[in-house]
Amino acid sequence: MKNVLDVMSLQQHVDSNKSQGVKPIDYRKLNKSGLVPLYIFECAAKLKMKPLTAACAAIVYHRFFREVKSSDYDEFLIAASSLYLAGKIKDDDSVKIRDVINVAYCTLNRGNDPLDLNDEYWSMRDAIVQAELLITRTLGFDLNIDLAHKYLLYYMKTLQDWVGAEVWNSVPIAKAAASYLQDFHQSANILKYKPTHVAIGCLSLALQTYGVQVPLTDESDESAMWYKPLVKDFTREHQWEIIESVIEVYKHESSLKAT
């Protein structure tokens, strides 16, 4: 049996960092793995992207670098292009290329003003468009991104009926599960699992965070676990792997922001 994970204190630590306004990361100066996904989500927030669009951009980015060496390409350029491409994939009309250029540029070069319509602007625009074509070709023109969000929504609606409205509404299970899911997109490990498994794993972490026991669940019997009627091929091993991967995202994010 794996050690019990203090997920509540971890989430409180993350929420505390966010509420205290941690000093922005200087992406130019740091050279650590896992930095660019943070950049993607910071840009997505500034662009006011829909959560699905931001998650799609992260998946595009991770899938691209699963196929190539990261040292062969400018990761921040690929990230900016992934944001732009995700807007097209998800029909997010709010994602305009000029906004993507200026947000990507100013986030990477903190303190600088947005680019005027000069040579540097047009050079960056051309680079993003060319990178979009490169990404599309590298992914074999397969831009069908099956996100876990829709499955999570379905599972939460089902689980709400099982545990009852009183218990469900007493703690923010839905909010926590959605937060864990979105944050898990910072890690390339999300590509290891089926979207249905990711959704169940994040929901399981939310239940454990708030100590909610699903009725008629028998922890000693794999076949009697609450998730079996929802996803038959999901196992306790999948559960712990995904939970640990999500927690690792928060630990890594904290270490990056502490530098």
PDB file of C-alpha atoms in Angstrom, residues 29-155:
ATOM      1  CA  LYS A  29      16.641  33.503 -17.246  1.00  0.00           C
ATOM      2  CA  LEU A  30      15.428  30.116 -16.043  1.00  0.00           C
ATOM      3  CA  ASN A  31      16.513  26.966 -17.844  1.00  0.00           C
ATOM      4  CA  LYS A  32      14.510  24.151 -16.292  1.00  0.00           C
ATOM      5  CA  SER A  33      12.274  21.416 -17.636  1.00  0.00           C
ATOM      6  CA  GLY A  34       8.549  21.962 -17.353  1.00  0.00           C
ATOM      7  CA  LEU A  35       8.890  25.719 -17.676  1.00  0.00           C
ATOM      8  CA  VAL A  36       7.205  26.207 -21.060  1.00  0.00           C
ATOM      9  CA  PRO A  37       3.844  24.634 -20.084  1.00  0.00           C
ATOM     10  CA  LEU A  38       3.608  27.252 -17.330  1.00  0.00           C
ATOM     11  CA  TYR A  39       4.256  29.851 -20.021  1.00  0.00           C
ATOM     12  CA  ILE A  40       1.426  28.393 -22.121  1.00  0.00           C
ATOM     13  CA  PHE A  41      -1.083  28.677 -19.297  1.00  0.00           C
ATOM     14  CA  GLU A  42       0.059  32.150 -18.294  1.00  0.00           C
ATOM     15  CA  CYS A  43      -0.404  33.309 -21.891  1.00  0.00           C
ATOM     16  CA  ALA A  44      -3.755  31.513 -22.092  1.00  0.00           C
ATOM     17  CA  ALA A  45      -4.968  33.329 -18.967  1.00  0.00           C
ATOM     18  CA  LYS A  46      -3.902  36.700 -20.379  1.00  0.00           C
ATOM     19  CA  LEU A  47      -5.641  35.878 -23.656  1.00  0.00           C
ATOM     20  CA  LYS A  48      -8.749  34.918 -21.644  1.00  0.00           C
ATOM     21  CA  MET A  49      -8.863  31.599 -23.429  1.00  0.00           C
ATOM     22  CA  LYS A  50     -11.531  29.078 -22.595  1.00  0.00           C
ATOM     23  CA  PRO A  51     -10.201  26.257 -20.385  1.00  0.00           C
ATOM     24  CA  LEU A  52     -10.723  23.737 -23.195  1.00  0.00           C
ATOM     25  CA  THR A  53      -8.683  25.852 -25.602  1.00  0.00           C
ATOM     26  CA  ALA A  54      -5.823  26.248 -23.127  1.00  0.00           C
ATOM     27  CA  ALA A  55      -5.812  22.506 -22.402  1.00  0.00           C
ATOM     28  CA  CYS A  56      -5.846  21.787 -26.139  1.00  0.00           C
ATOM     29  CA  ALA A  57      -2.817  24.053 -26.641  1.00  0.00           C
ATOM     30  CA  ALA A  58      -0.922  22.143 -23.948  1.00  0.00           C
ATOM     31  CA  ILE A  59      -1.778  18.784 -25.523  1.00  0.00           C
ATOM     32  CA  VAL A  60      -0.646  20.014 -28.957  1.00  0.00           C
ATOM     33  CA  TYR A  61       2.634  21.199 -27.429  1.00  0.00           C
ATOM     34  CA  HIS A  62       3.248  17.922 -25.560  1.00  0.00           C
ATOM     35  CA  ARG A  63       2.354  15.795 -28.580  1.00  0.00           C
ATOM     36  CA  PHE A  64       4.736  17.766 -30.795  1.00  0.00           C
ATOM     37  CA  PHE A  65       7.696  17.346 -28.454  1.00  0.00           C
ATOM     38  CA  ARG A  66       6.913  13.667 -28.036  1.00  0.00           C
ATOM     39  CA  GLU A  67       7.841  13.333 -31.710  1.00  0.00           C
ATOM     40  CA  VAL A  68      10.926  15.580 -31.852  1.00  0.00           C
ATOM     41  CA  LYS A  69      13.905  16.670 -29.772  1.00  0.00           C
ATOM     42  CA  SER A  70      13.208  19.772 -27.714  1.00  0.00           C
ATOM     43  CA  SER A  71      16.730  21.031 -28.420  1.00  0.00           C
ATOM     44  CA  ASP A  72      15.954  21.204 -32.150  1.00  0.00           C
ATOM     45  CA  TYR A  73      13.242  23.841 -31.820  1.00  0.00           C
ATOM     46  CA  ASP A  74      12.441  27.057 -29.984  1.00  0.00           C
ATOM     47  CA  GLU A  75      10.044  25.759 -27.315  1.00  0.00           C
ATOM     48  CA  PHE A  76       8.513  29.179 -26.689  1.00  0.00           C
ATOM     49  CA  LEU A  77       7.784  29.648 -30.383  1.00  0.00           C
ATOM     50  CA  ILE A  78       6.144  26.213 -30.523  1.00  0.00           C
ATOM     51  CA  ALA A  79       4.152  27.160 -27.407  1.00  0.00           C
ATOM     52  CA  ALA A  80       2.902  30.393 -28.994  1.00  0.00           C
ATOM     53  CA  SER A  81       1.987  28.552 -32.177  1.00  0.00           C
ATOM     54  CA  SER A  82       0.218  25.853 -30.140  1.00  0.00           C
ATOM     55  CA  LEU A  83      -1.933  28.549 -28.533  1.00  0.00           C
ATOM     56  CA  TYR A  84      -2.835  29.945 -31.936  1.00  0.00           C
ATOM     57  CA  LEU A  85      -3.530  26.497 -33.397  1.00  0.00           C
ATOM     58  CA  ALA A  86      -5.666  25.485 -30.408  1.00  0.00           C
ATOM     59  CA  GLY A  87      -7.868  28.518 -31.014  1.00  0.00           C
ATOM     60  CA  LYS A  88      -8.595  27.151 -34.482  1.00  0.00           C
ATOM     61  CA  ILE A  89      -9.106  23.567 -33.321  1.00  0.00           C
ATOM     62  CA  LYS A  90     -11.616  24.620 -30.654  1.00  0.00           C
ATOM     63  CA  ASP A  91     -13.230  27.372 -32.754  1.00  0.00           C
ATOM     64  CA  ASP A  92     -12.324  29.902 -30.061  1.00  0.00           C
ATOM     65  CA  ASP A  93     -12.993  33.132 -31.969  1.00  0.00           C
ATOM     66  CA  SER A  94     -11.465  35.225 -29.190  1.00  0.00           C
ATOM     67  CA  VAL A  95      -7.974  33.948 -30.104  1.00  0.00           C
ATOM     68  CA  LYS A  96      -6.552  36.421 -32.630  1.00  0.00           C
ATOM     69  CA  ILE A  97      -3.040  36.081 -33.985  1.00  0.00           C
ATOM     70  CA  ARG A  98      -2.065  39.659 -33.122  1.00  0.00           C
ATOM     71  CA  ASP A  99      -3.141  39.098 -29.513  1.00  0.00           C
ATOM     72  CA  VAL A 100      -1.219  35.816 -29.384  1.00  0.00           C
ATOM     73  CA  ILE A 101       1.897  37.554 -30.723  1.00  0.00           C
ATOM     74  CA  ASN A 102       1.775  40.421 -28.259  1.00  0.00           C
ATOM     75  CA  VAL A 103       0.908  38.291 -25.224  1.00  0.00           C
ATOM     76  CA  ALA A 104       3.558  35.693 -26.097  1.00  0.00           C
ATOM     77  CA  TYR A 105       6.155  38.415 -26.680  1.00  0.00           C
ATOM     78  CA  CYS A 106       5.390  40.478 -23.561  1.00  0.00           C
ATOM     79  CA  THR A 107       5.212  37.409 -21.295  1.00  0.00           C
ATOM     80  CA  LEU A 108       8.600  36.278 -22.518  1.00  0.00           C
ATOM     81  CA  ASN A 109      10.060  39.811 -22.412  1.00  0.00           C
ATOM     82  CA  ARG A 110       8.584  41.231 -19.233  1.00  0.00           C
ATOM     83  CA  GLY A 111       8.450  44.999 -19.080  1.00  0.00           C
ATOM     84  CA  ASN A 112       8.437  45.441 -22.848  1.00  0.00           C
ATOM     85  CA  ASP A 113       5.599  47.141 -24.682  1.00  0.00           C
ATOM     86  CA  PRO A 114       3.551  45.226 -27.266  1.00  0.00           C
ATOM     87  CA  LEU A 115       5.156  45.127 -30.669  1.00  0.00           C
ATOM     88  CA  ASP A 116       4.344  47.798 -33.213  1.00  0.00           C
ATOM     89  CA  LEU A 117       3.586  46.696 -36.760  1.00  0.00           C
ATOM     90  CA  ASN A 118       7.268  46.647 -37.590  1.00  0.00           C
ATOM     91  CA  ASP A 119       9.738  44.116 -38.928  1.00  0.00           C
ATOM     92  CA  GLU A 120       9.998  42.317 -35.586  1.00  0.00           C
ATOM     93  CA  TYR A 121       6.215  41.904 -35.415  1.00  0.00           C
ATOM     94  CA  TRP A 122       5.933  40.531 -38.949  1.00  0.00           C
ATOM     95  CA  SER A 123       8.918  38.257 -38.392  1.00  0.00           C
ATOM     96  CA  MET A 124       7.293  36.769 -35.282  1.00  0.00           C
ATOM     97  CA  ARG A 125       3.954  36.444 -37.059  1.00  0.00           C
ATOM     98  CA  ASP A 126       5.572  34.574 -39.917  1.00  0.00           C
ATOM     99  CA  ALA A 127       7.452  32.318 -37.476  1.00  0.00           C
ATOM    100  CA  ILE A 128       4.224  31.402 -35.633  1.00  0.00           C
ATOM    101  CA  VAL A 129       2.417  30.597 -38.886  1.00  0.00           C
ATOM    102  CA  GLN A 130       5.338  28.502 -40.144  1.00  0.00           C
ATOM    103  CA  ALA A 131       5.523  26.700 -36.802  1.00  0.00           C
ATOM    104  CA  GLU A 132       1.798  25.976 -37.064  1.00  0.00           C
ATOM    105  CA  LEU A 133       2.414  24.170 -40.358  1.00  0.00           C
ATOM    106  CA  LEU A 134       5.362  22.302 -38.841  1.00  0.00           C
ATOM    107  CA  ILE A 135       3.298  21.166 -35.861  1.00  0.00           C
ATOM    108  CA  THR A 136       0.455  20.034 -38.100  1.00  0.00           C
ATOM    109  CA  ARG A 137       2.778  17.994 -40.319  1.00  0.00           C
ATOM    110  CA  THR A 138       4.648  16.518 -37.355  1.00  0.00           C
ATOM    111  CA  LEU A 139       1.353  15.362 -35.839  1.00  0.00           C
ATOM    112  CA  GLY A 140       0.432  13.708 -39.127  1.00  0.00           C
ATOM    113  CA  PHE A 141      -2.413  16.208 -39.595  1.00  0.00           C
ATOM    114  CA  ASP A 142      -4.198  14.497 -36.699  1.00  0.00           C
ATOM    115  CA  LEU A 143      -5.666  17.408 -34.778  1.00  0.00           C
ATOM    116  CA  ASN A 144      -8.453  15.432 -33.151  1.00  0.00           C
ATOM    117  CA  ILE A 145      -7.784  16.302 -29.514  1.00  0.00           C
ATOM    118  CA  ASP A 146      -9.926  14.202 -27.181  1.00  0.00           C
ATOM    119  CA  LEU A 147      -9.854  16.085 -23.880  1.00  0.00           C
ATOM    120  CA  ALA A 148     -10.821  14.604 -20.526  1.00  0.00           C
ATOM    121  CA  HIS A 149     -13.089  17.522 -19.606  1.00  0.00           C
ATOM    122  CA  LYS A 150     -16.273  16.102 -21.140  1.00  0.00           C
ATOM    123  CA  TYR A 151     -15.763  12.790 -19.372  1.00  0.00           C
ATOM    124  CA  LEU A 152     -15.101  14.522 -16.067  1.00  0.00           C
ATOM    125  CA  LEU A 153     -18.355  16.447 -16.395  1.00  0.00           C
ATOM    126  CA  TYR A 154     -20.319  13.243 -17.023  1.00  0.00           C
ATOM    127  CA  TYR A 155     -18.644  11.382 -14.150  1.00  0.00           C
TER     128      TYR A 155
END
